[in-house]
Amino acid sequence: MLNPLVTTRNFLLIICITLLAACSGGGTGETRVEQGTREGVLHFGNGTEIQGLDPHIVTGVPEHHVIQTLFEGLVLKNPYTLEIEPGIAERWDISDDGRFYRFYLRPDALWSNGDKITAEDFRWSWQRALMPALGNLYNYMLFPLVNAEAFATGAIEDFSQVGVRVIDEYTLEVELNEPTPYILQLFDHYSTFPVHRATIEAFGTASDRLSQWARVGNIVTSGAFELVEWGLNSHIRVEKRASYWDADKIQLNAIVFYPTENLTTEERMFRDGQLHRTEDLSLDKIPVYLRENPELIEIAPYIGTYYYMVNTIRAPFDDVRVRKALAMTVDRDLLAETVLQGIVAPAYAVVPPGTLGYNPPKTFGFDPAAARELLAEAGYPNGEGFPAFEILYNTQESHRKIAVAIQQMWNQHLGVEVSLINQEWKVYLTSQENFDYQIARRGWIGDYVDPNTFLDMFITDGGNNKTGFSDPLYDQIVLRDAPAAQDRDARYELFHQAETILLEQMPIIPIYTYQSKHLKHPSLKGMPANIMDYYNYKYVYLEAAE
Amino acid sequence: MWRFIGWRFAQSIPVILAVITITFFLVRLAPGGPFSSEKAVSPQVQAALEAQYNLDQSMPQQYISYLADLARGDFGPSFKFPGRSVNELIFSGLPITAELGFYAMLVAVFIGGLAGVIASLKPNTMQDYGPMGLAMVGICMPSFLLGPLLVLVFGIWLDWLPVSGWGSSSGDKILPSITLGAMYAGYIARLSRSGMLEVMSQDYLRTARAKGLPEYLVITKHALRGGLLPVITYLGPAFAGLLSGSFVVETVFQIPGLGRFYVQAAFNRDYTMILGTTTFLATLIIFFNLLSDVLAAWLNPRLRYQFKKKT
Amino acid sequence: MTEATQTGQLMEVPKGVSLWQDAATRLRKNKLAMFGLVFLIFIILLCLITPWIAPYGYEEQNLRLGATSPSAAHWLGTDIFGRDMLTRILYGGRVSLFVGFIATAVALVIGVTYGAIAGYAGGRTDSIMMRFVDILYAMPFMIFIVLLMVVFGRNILLLFLAIGAVEWLTMARIVRGQIQNLKHQEFVEAAVSIGLSSFAIVWKHLIPNALGPVIVYTTLTIPSVMLLEAFLSFLGLGIQPPSSSWGLLISNGVESMEEYPWLLIFPGLALTLTLFALNFLGDGLRDALDPRSSGD
């Protein structure tokens, strides 16, 4: 047997040598960000590891960021104004009744393998996106098209009845159920992006989720960049594609995406010069950056609302007075100023204010005295006899902080006993699905910029209406009257009415309007803040700071 | 001896089978499925998804077809990452976690063992308290605290070492290895100290000393072997802990290892991935437990004798 | 008869009270251990009388005040809700100590019994029992706990059981190893030869002789249980806010350690010092109880 001490000594020696070798290599002068800026390589903190790159399968913001570099749809958006810009379609005509769109595709748009991108590519891709067997969670993005929903639910099997027609190689016609003012925005969503049929069919059937087609080496893409490397949980690298129709405008040579699910780590990577941009920033860090490096932090309104939903089926929350009393005793200003570090706007309605000119009603405010009266009317003077209840939230630091503060506010102003439960994400979703909650935290990010993306959640038995709220008039307005409205003002007026009904019933307690928050290196340009947190990589460039 | 090892191997097959079975049914009992999402999923989409992953079959059917695939070495497709097989995911994370675990183990065994032995030589003096105090610090610090602290000091303030990554810049393996190994170093230091003290009070050591053997020989030739016995028994579980505990370190340092996949899979309800990693890790852990038992047996003369009698 | 006198002598040691009296005397001489004991008693007392001595209410918030560093009004500062940290640490200690002691007790009872039976029985029984331990070892711990907390609901008792169920495994292995070693020693063979029952041999001879490592491991288990509890809280499966434990306070403090270091330092100190005290005490007990070193 070996003498243990001898082996120990040898191993210690090895360790020391390894450590020394490793240390001596560290501390080179240039950081990754500086090198990237010099070489035109953007280092992008991207939240979580992406699920995949098939535009008709994945969901989620990190996936969105990568897919946008690889694929392009009919149109794009200007990152400064969010106005629609031509994408693969160089122009389009709209019929007078607003139900027919004719897109003229640019003949110089090519797939990354050199094939032409044609109208047939779009038709086939949308057929695929709607195929019931594929299980596309975002298939509803195409539902404004005639018969699209019927095809997706399997009611009809003949895709030629769906409102998309190939007129010729480069002309595509779309027929809508009704004029849908936000339809062009949907054509910039990845679920409507074209995919390359021959590639997909070479690796399996159109509806095969297990296909390998979207992997490095296999994937054929339509966008400004092409996929070069994909290390799981490590990084994804995309590089500029010379055959892209607008390649002259692309200023970045490459983008590297890093999964950064831990906020502390992400912030440190940024500080260490490893990232040009972070996906998020923890609340605690905000005042520090605002104070010491305000030029590095970017905070902007985001089209999303943070709210508590109330299970209106269960007593005592089936009483609207109780719900109102709770809503009126959340001191949103105090919450925004303190726990939320003064960067968010209090919300009193579900649609964020200023959503393309729409301003939501404000039917109530912070009013503890009136709230106590309402609670007394409901039979609980000073909270006496009010059963103890729970606030449910999914495990996350910021949700915890908000819940702790609101718990105290309700206890203080209404005298009710509140406890908190946090649940791991999937459990939390299941609890909501089964109405196994009393009050639950919830957030909603708009799919497009229009009040409809918020208000159609609360139609009777809507898939995202987990509150039990049901109002025939509300359904009538949102589902039938508003889509048929003649102009924007009339439409907004109807939405205003609907939202007022919602707030009168108070199945949800709005808390604040989301803000996007990122750290950005000064060399990163052309990535302006906007309410969609939308980037158009054509505008992005890197320029070393002087 | 070899028969003993072979026998133990044979025994571990039903163990692994039991692990697979329990996990298979437990994950399906947990609330939430792989496809539950914040956005409402229409019944058609849900049905299509379940059909693609055979979740529309009955549970016994699913179980049998899973075992059949497993017998061919196929862990099945991942539910979360379309187009990726669990085998691929495991083998992309495993080398990294194994490397991390190996370095952490080096840190734990050599720093911990050395500290324990040094402390045991002069109990209740500064030579004892110093290393043992450090060992305590190692044990008391959760890795989610130690990791960020080390990064703050060495990565940000001193700027000596990278704050994250694995093999992407030089020196980025040091902090994660120390973070992961620290706790086990503390345990091993304590175990080896108490083991050494135990042994040093035994008759055969007193005999050895009485024979006039120099102290360093007493220690290296006699004491270490018996004194480190508890440490060796501990290595199996320690390795298991390293493998399953690497998740925090992998998250803090953005290391693309198996632990991170595993925890992501649990939170995503990626059934095949949970089962695959569990089965795989369980097999590894059982193997290492076996190894540490065999080592312990080999180092303990009395037990060795027992083996001889048996075989 | 020499044989009889020999066994007679052996019987006396574990049976008589002198061993424990001896141990107590030696423990009292060990300054570090006594310090540990006194500190522990002090902490436990503080936690017991917390409701009467805490300077502020446990949930008392002052959002406008926010996080402030230590001052005359708040000796250990306040957290981001303006809650007094001293109060929260005192209350958190109650939870942490409770979890630590109870869960360890669960692990201890199960582990020692199980390990002793396996080690003494040997052969097939031993190998079946240890295979069962292997199964549990190889169980995916995370999922096991997540499932337990989720399927059967969340409560603190379940937390003890879950932690105890995990922690007893190593205890069982250690005890089994010790017993295996011990049972071939002469005094056990002697006890067998005079016809003592297996239960008596295990209970009176083997377990007391294996106490050293058991105590050492127990002192290691209490801190690791407290850490495990923190880890669970970290994953959102442990203590529910606004209740708290030291572990939870620390894991919250980590996130803002650069901005509000006192939110990390004070709970960290409380936990570390308590764990140190536990370990000093454990070591002292080990030295005091070890029957072989006492034989000198």
mmCIF file of N, CA and C in Angstrom, chain B residues 129-203:
data_model
loop_
_atom_site.group_PDB
_atom_site.id
_atom_site.type_symbol
_atom_site.label_atom_id
_atom_site.label_comp_id
_atom_site.label_asym_id
_atom_site.label_seq_id
_atom_site.Cartn_x
_atom_site.Cartn_y
_atom_site.Cartn_z
ATOM 1 N N TYR B 129 -7.242 23.888 17.601
ATOM 2 C CA TYR B 129 -8.342 24.854 17.460
ATOM 3 C C TYR B 129 -8.322 25.564 16.110
ATOM 4 N N GLY B 130 -7.130 25.899 15.636
ATOM 5 C CA GLY B 130 -7.037 26.637 14.375
ATOM 6 C C GLY B 130 -7.709 25.904 13.221
ATOM 7 N N PRO B 131 -7.168 24.727 12.872
ATOM 8 C CA PRO B 131 -7.787 24.001 11.744
ATOM 9 C C PRO B 131 -9.248 23.655 12.012
ATOM 10 N N MET B 132 -9.578 23.321 13.266
ATOM 11 C CA MET B 132 -10.962 22.929 13.550
ATOM 12 C C MET B 132 -11.916 24.124 13.436
ATOM 13 N N GLY B 133 -11.406 25.285 13.829
ATOM 14 C CA GLY B 133 -12.213 26.499 13.668
ATOM 15 C C GLY B 133 -12.521 26.737 12.200
ATOM 16 N N LEU B 134 -11.476 26.581 11.378
ATOM 17 C CA LEU B 134 -11.669 26.749 9.930
ATOM 18 C C LEU B 134 -12.655 25.720 9.392
ATOM 19 N N ALA B 135 -12.513 24.487 9.888
ATOM 20 C CA ALA B 135 -13.420 23.430 9.445
ATOM 21 C C ALA B 135 -14.855 23.821 9.768
ATOM 22 N N MET B 136 -15.042 24.395 10.961
ATOM 23 C CA MET B 136 -16.374 24.821 11.373
ATOM 24 C C MET B 136 -16.919 25.873 10.425
ATOM 25 N N VAL B 137 -16.061 26.812 10.077
ATOM 26 C CA VAL B 137 -16.512 27.851 9.153
ATOM 27 C C VAL B 137 -16.980 27.209 7.848
ATOM 28 N N GLY B 138 -16.188 26.233 7.396
ATOM 29 C CA GLY B 138 -16.558 25.540 6.166
ATOM 30 C C GLY B 138 -17.913 24.873 6.275
ATOM 31 N N ILE B 139 -18.174 24.259 7.417
ATOM 32 C CA ILE B 139 -19.440 23.549 7.586
ATOM 33 C C ILE B 139 -20.600 24.536 7.716
ATOM 34 N N CYS B 140 -20.332 25.627 8.440
ATOM 35 C CA CYS B 140 -21.425 26.545 8.750
ATOM 36 C C CYS B 140 -21.865 27.382 7.566
ATOM 37 N N MET B 141 -21.016 27.504 6.559
ATOM 38 C CA MET B 141 -21.372 28.401 5.470
ATOM 39 C C MET B 141 -22.126 27.673 4.394
ATOM 40 N N PRO B 142 -23.368 28.031 4.185
ATOM 41 C CA PRO B 142 -24.074 27.412 3.067
ATOM 42 C C PRO B 142 -23.427 27.855 1.751
ATOM 43 N N SER B 143 -23.462 26.980 0.757
ATOM 44 C CA SER B 143 -22.771 27.325 -0.488
ATOM 45 C C SER B 143 -23.403 28.537 -1.160
ATOM 46 N N PHE B 144 -24.694 28.784 -0.882
ATOM 47 C CA PHE B 144 -25.296 29.964 -1.499
ATOM 48 C C PHE B 144 -24.819 31.251 -0.837
ATOM 49 N N LEU B 145 -24.112 31.106 0.297
ATOM 50 C CA LEU B 145 -23.489 32.261 0.924
ATOM 51 C C LEU B 145 -22.006 32.330 0.575
ATOM 52 N N LEU B 146 -21.329 31.183 0.700
ATOM 53 C CA LEU B 146 -19.893 31.155 0.457
ATOM 54 C C LEU B 146 -19.564 31.545 -0.985
ATOM 55 N N GLY B 147 -20.313 31.011 -1.931
ATOM 56 C CA GLY B 147 -20.056 31.291 -3.345
ATOM 57 C C GLY B 147 -20.073 32.785 -3.640
ATOM 58 N N PRO B 148 -21.210 33.450 -3.386
ATOM 59 C CA PRO B 148 -21.262 34.895 -3.644
ATOM 60 C C PRO B 148 -20.204 35.686 -2.870
ATOM 61 N N LEU B 149 -19.887 35.231 -1.638
ATOM 62 C CA LEU B 149 -18.859 35.926 -0.852
ATOM 63 C C LEU B 149 -17.496 35.830 -1.520
ATOM 64 N N LEU B 150 -17.130 34.614 -1.920
ATOM 65 C CA LEU B 150 -15.843 34.420 -2.587
ATOM 66 C C LEU B 150 -15.785 35.239 -3.872
ATOM 67 N N VAL B 151 -16.886 35.244 -4.605
ATOM 68 C CA VAL B 151 -16.914 36.002 -5.851
ATOM 69 C C VAL B 151 -16.716 37.489 -5.558
ATOM 70 N N LEU B 152 -17.394 37.948 -4.509
ATOM 71 C CA LEU B 152 -17.287 39.360 -4.172
ATOM 72 C C LEU B 152 -15.838 39.728 -3.863
ATOM 73 N N VAL B 153 -15.198 38.889 -3.043
ATOM 74 C CA VAL B 153 -13.836 39.214 -2.626
ATOM 75 C C VAL B 153 -12.827 39.001 -3.760
ATOM 76 N N PHE B 154 -12.821 37.787 -4.338
ATOM 77 C CA PHE B 154 -11.775 37.467 -5.312
ATOM 78 C C PHE B 154 -12.125 37.888 -6.740
ATOM 79 N N GLY B 155 -13.420 37.967 -7.024
ATOM 80 C CA GLY B 155 -13.806 38.308 -8.383
ATOM 81 C C GLY B 155 -13.983 39.800 -8.589
ATOM 82 N N ILE B 156 -14.605 40.459 -7.599
ATOM 83 C CA ILE B 156 -14.940 41.869 -7.793
ATOM 84 C C ILE B 156 -13.909 42.783 -7.120
ATOM 85 N N TRP B 157 -13.702 42.581 -5.804
ATOM 86 C CA TRP B 157 -12.819 43.509 -5.095
ATOM 87 C C TRP B 157 -11.370 43.357 -5.541
ATOM 88 N N LEU B 158 -10.856 42.106 -5.454
ATOM 89 C CA LEU B 158 -9.455 41.889 -5.813
ATOM 90 C C LEU B 158 -9.276 41.718 -7.314
ATOM 91 N N ASP B 159 -10.354 41.281 -7.990
ATOM 92 C CA ASP B 159 -10.315 41.070 -9.439
ATOM 93 C C ASP B 159 -9.215 40.082 -9.851
ATOM 94 N N TRP B 160 -9.052 39.016 -9.057
ATOM 95 C CA TRP B 160 -8.045 38.003 -9.390
ATOM 96 C C TRP B 160 -8.623 36.917 -10.290
ATOM 97 N N LEU B 161 -9.874 36.565 -10.017
ATOM 98 C CA LEU B 161 -10.448 35.388 -10.678
ATOM 99 C C LEU B 161 -11.769 35.764 -11.347
ATOM 100 N N PRO B 162 -12.135 35.030 -12.397
ATOM 101 C CA PRO B 162 -13.404 35.327 -13.081
ATOM 102 C C PRO B 162 -14.607 35.061 -12.166
ATOM 103 N N VAL B 163 -15.687 35.791 -12.360
ATOM 104 C CA VAL B 163 -16.849 35.647 -11.486
ATOM 105 C C VAL B 163 -17.763 34.506 -11.908
ATOM 106 N N SER B 164 -17.606 33.998 -13.131
ATOM 107 C CA SER B 164 -18.502 32.932 -13.558
ATOM 108 C C SER B 164 -17.866 32.176 -14.710
ATOM 109 N N GLY B 165 -18.517 31.092 -15.092
ATOM 110 C CA GLY B 165 -18.067 30.320 -16.240
ATOM 111 C C GLY B 165 -17.360 29.054 -15.824
ATOM 112 N N TRP B 166 -17.085 28.221 -16.793
ATOM 113 C CA TRP B 166 -16.379 26.969 -16.545
ATOM 114 C C TRP B 166 -15.555 26.663 -17.784
ATOM 115 N N GLY B 167 -14.257 26.911 -17.689
ATOM 116 C CA GLY B 167 -13.389 26.608 -18.815
ATOM 117 C C GLY B 167 -13.436 27.644 -19.915
ATOM 118 N N SER B 168 -14.169 28.756 -19.698
ATOM 119 C CA SER B 168 -14.221 29.754 -20.764
ATOM 120 C C SER B 168 -13.146 30.818 -20.567
ATOM 121 N N SER B 169 -12.695 31.019 -19.314
ATOM 122 C CA SER B 169 -11.533 31.865 -19.124
ATOM 123 C C SER B 169 -10.659 31.220 -18.053
ATOM 124 N N SER B 170 -9.381 31.514 -18.063
ATOM 125 C CA SER B 170 -8.482 30.771 -17.190
ATOM 126 C C SER B 170 -8.755 31.106 -15.733
ATOM 127 N N GLY B 171 -8.675 30.098 -14.899
ATOM 128 C CA GLY B 171 -8.850 30.301 -13.465
ATOM 129 C C GLY B 171 -10.295 30.264 -13.013
ATOM 130 N N ASP B 172 -11.244 30.097 -13.954
ATOM 131 C CA ASP B 172 -12.636 30.153 -13.518
ATOM 132 C C ASP B 172 -13.103 28.875 -12.830
ATOM 133 N N LYS B 173 -12.215 27.873 -12.714
ATOM 134 C CA LYS B 173 -12.627 26.643 -12.038
ATOM 135 C C LYS B 173 -12.289 26.661 -10.551
ATOM 136 N N ILE B 174 -11.497 27.632 -10.138
ATOM 137 C CA ILE B 174 -10.995 27.616 -8.763
ATOM 138 C C ILE B 174 -12.098 27.905 -7.753
ATOM 139 N N LEU B 175 -12.776 29.026 -7.930
ATOM 140 C CA LEU B 175 -13.783 29.410 -6.939
ATOM 141 C C LEU B 175 -14.914 28.390 -6.818
ATOM 142 N N PRO B 176 -15.459 27.883 -7.928
ATOM 143 C CA PRO B 176 -16.517 26.881 -7.770
ATOM 144 C C PRO B 176 -16.033 25.640 -7.024
ATOM 145 N N SER B 177 -14.813 25.181 -7.312
ATOM 146 C CA SER B 177 -14.320 23.970 -6.648
ATOM 147 C C SER B 177 -14.189 24.194 -5.152
ATOM 148 N N ILE B 178 -13.680 25.356 -4.777
ATOM 149 C CA ILE B 178 -13.533 25.642 -3.348
ATOM 150 C C ILE B 178 -14.910 25.747 -2.702
ATOM 151 N N THR B 179 -15.819 26.451 -3.359
ATOM 152 C CA THR B 179 -17.160 26.631 -2.795
ATOM 153 C C THR B 179 -17.832 25.286 -2.546
ATOM 154 N N LEU B 180 -17.735 24.412 -3.535
ATOM 155 C CA LEU B 180 -18.407 23.114 -3.399
ATOM 156 C C LEU B 180 -17.685 22.221 -2.402
ATOM 157 N N GLY B 181 -16.351 22.302 -2.369
ATOM 158 C CA GLY B 181 -15.590 21.393 -1.524
ATOM 159 C C GLY B 181 -15.528 21.807 -0.062
ATOM 160 N N ALA B 182 -15.767 23.091 0.213
ATOM 161 C CA ALA B 182 -15.521 23.621 1.558
ATOM 162 C C ALA B 182 -16.275 22.863 2.649
ATOM 163 N N MET B 183 -17.560 22.655 2.412
ATOM 164 C CA MET B 183 -18.357 22.016 3.447
ATOM 165 C C MET B 183 -17.836 20.608 3.719
ATOM 166 N N TYR B 184 -17.517 19.889 2.648
ATOM 167 C CA TYR B 184 -17.067 18.519 2.826
ATOM 168 C C TYR B 184 -15.679 18.480 3.458
ATOM 169 N N ALA B 185 -14.869 19.483 3.162
ATOM 170 C CA ALA B 185 -13.570 19.581 3.808
ATOM 171 C C ALA B 185 -13.762 19.702 5.313
ATOM 172 N N GLY B 186 -14.732 20.505 5.717
ATOM 173 C CA GLY B 186 -15.012 20.684 7.136
ATOM 174 C C GLY B 186 -15.417 19.378 7.786
ATOM 175 N N TYR B 187 -16.323 18.659 7.136
ATOM 176 C CA TYR B 187 -16.779 17.385 7.680
ATOM 177 C C TYR B 187 -15.623 16.401 7.784
ATOM 178 N N ILE B 188 -14.855 16.350 6.704
ATOM 179 C CA ILE B 188 -13.764 15.376 6.691
ATOM 180 C C ILE B 188 -12.727 15.714 7.743
ATOM 181 N N ALA B 189 -12.458 16.995 7.937
ATOM 182 C CA ALA B 189 -11.516 17.400 8.979
ATOM 183 C C ALA B 189 -11.988 16.895 10.335
ATOM 184 N N ARG B 190 -13.260 17.074 10.613
ATOM 185 C CA ARG B 190 -13.767 16.650 11.914
ATOM 186 C C ARG B 190 -13.756 15.137 12.060
ATOM 187 N N LEU B 191 -14.197 14.463 11.005
ATOM 188 C CA LEU B 191 -14.233 13.009 11.079
ATOM 189 C C LEU B 191 -12.837 12.426 11.233
ATOM 190 N N SER B 192 -11.892 12.995 10.489
ATOM 191 C CA SER B 192 -10.554 12.406 10.566
ATOM 192 C C SER B 192 -9.917 12.725 11.909
ATOM 193 N N ARG B 193 -10.204 13.897 12.451
ATOM 194 C CA ARG B 193 -9.649 14.218 13.776
ATOM 195 C C ARG B 193 -10.192 13.238 14.810
ATOM 196 N N SER B 194 -11.513 13.047 14.813
ATOM 197 C CA SER B 194 -12.060 12.179 15.855
ATOM 198 C C SER B 194 -11.634 10.735 15.605
ATOM 199 N N GLY B 195 -11.538 10.355 14.327
ATOM 200 C CA GLY B 195 -11.067 9.000 14.026
ATOM 201 C C GLY B 195 -9.645 8.790 14.500
ATOM 202 N N MET B 196 -8.812 9.785 14.247
ATOM 203 C CA MET B 196 -7.410 9.687 14.665
ATOM 204 C C MET B 196 -7.307 9.594 16.181
ATOM 205 N N LEU B 197 -8.061 10.436 16.871
ATOM 206 C CA LEU B 197 -7.994 10.415 18.336
ATOM 207 C C LEU B 197 -8.418 9.056 18.866
ATOM 208 N N GLU B 198 -9.444 8.516 18.254
ATOM 209 C CA GLU B 198 -9.958 7.208 18.632
ATOM 210 C C GLU B 198 -8.842 6.163 18.528
ATOM 211 N N VAL B 199 -8.199 6.198 17.375
ATOM 212 C CA VAL B 199 -7.187 5.188 17.094
ATOM 213 C C VAL B 199 -5.966 5.354 18.001
ATOM 214 N N MET B 200 -5.608 6.604 18.215
ATOM 215 C CA MET B 200 -4.377 6.855 18.982
ATOM 216 C C MET B 200 -4.476 6.344 20.406
ATOM 217 N N SER B 201 -5.712 6.186 20.903
ATOM 218 C CA SER B 201 -5.833 5.723 22.284
ATOM 219 C C SER B 201 -5.904 4.201 22.340
ATOM 220 N N GLN B 202 -5.769 3.563 21.188
ATOM 221 C CA GLN B 202 -5.921 2.110 21.195
ATOM 222 C C GLN B 202 -4.622 1.387 21.551
ATOM 223 N N ASP B 203 -4.832 0.169 21.974
ATOM 224 C CA ASP B 203 -3.704 -0.602 22.510
ATOM 225 C C ASP B 203 -2.580 -0.789 21.488
#
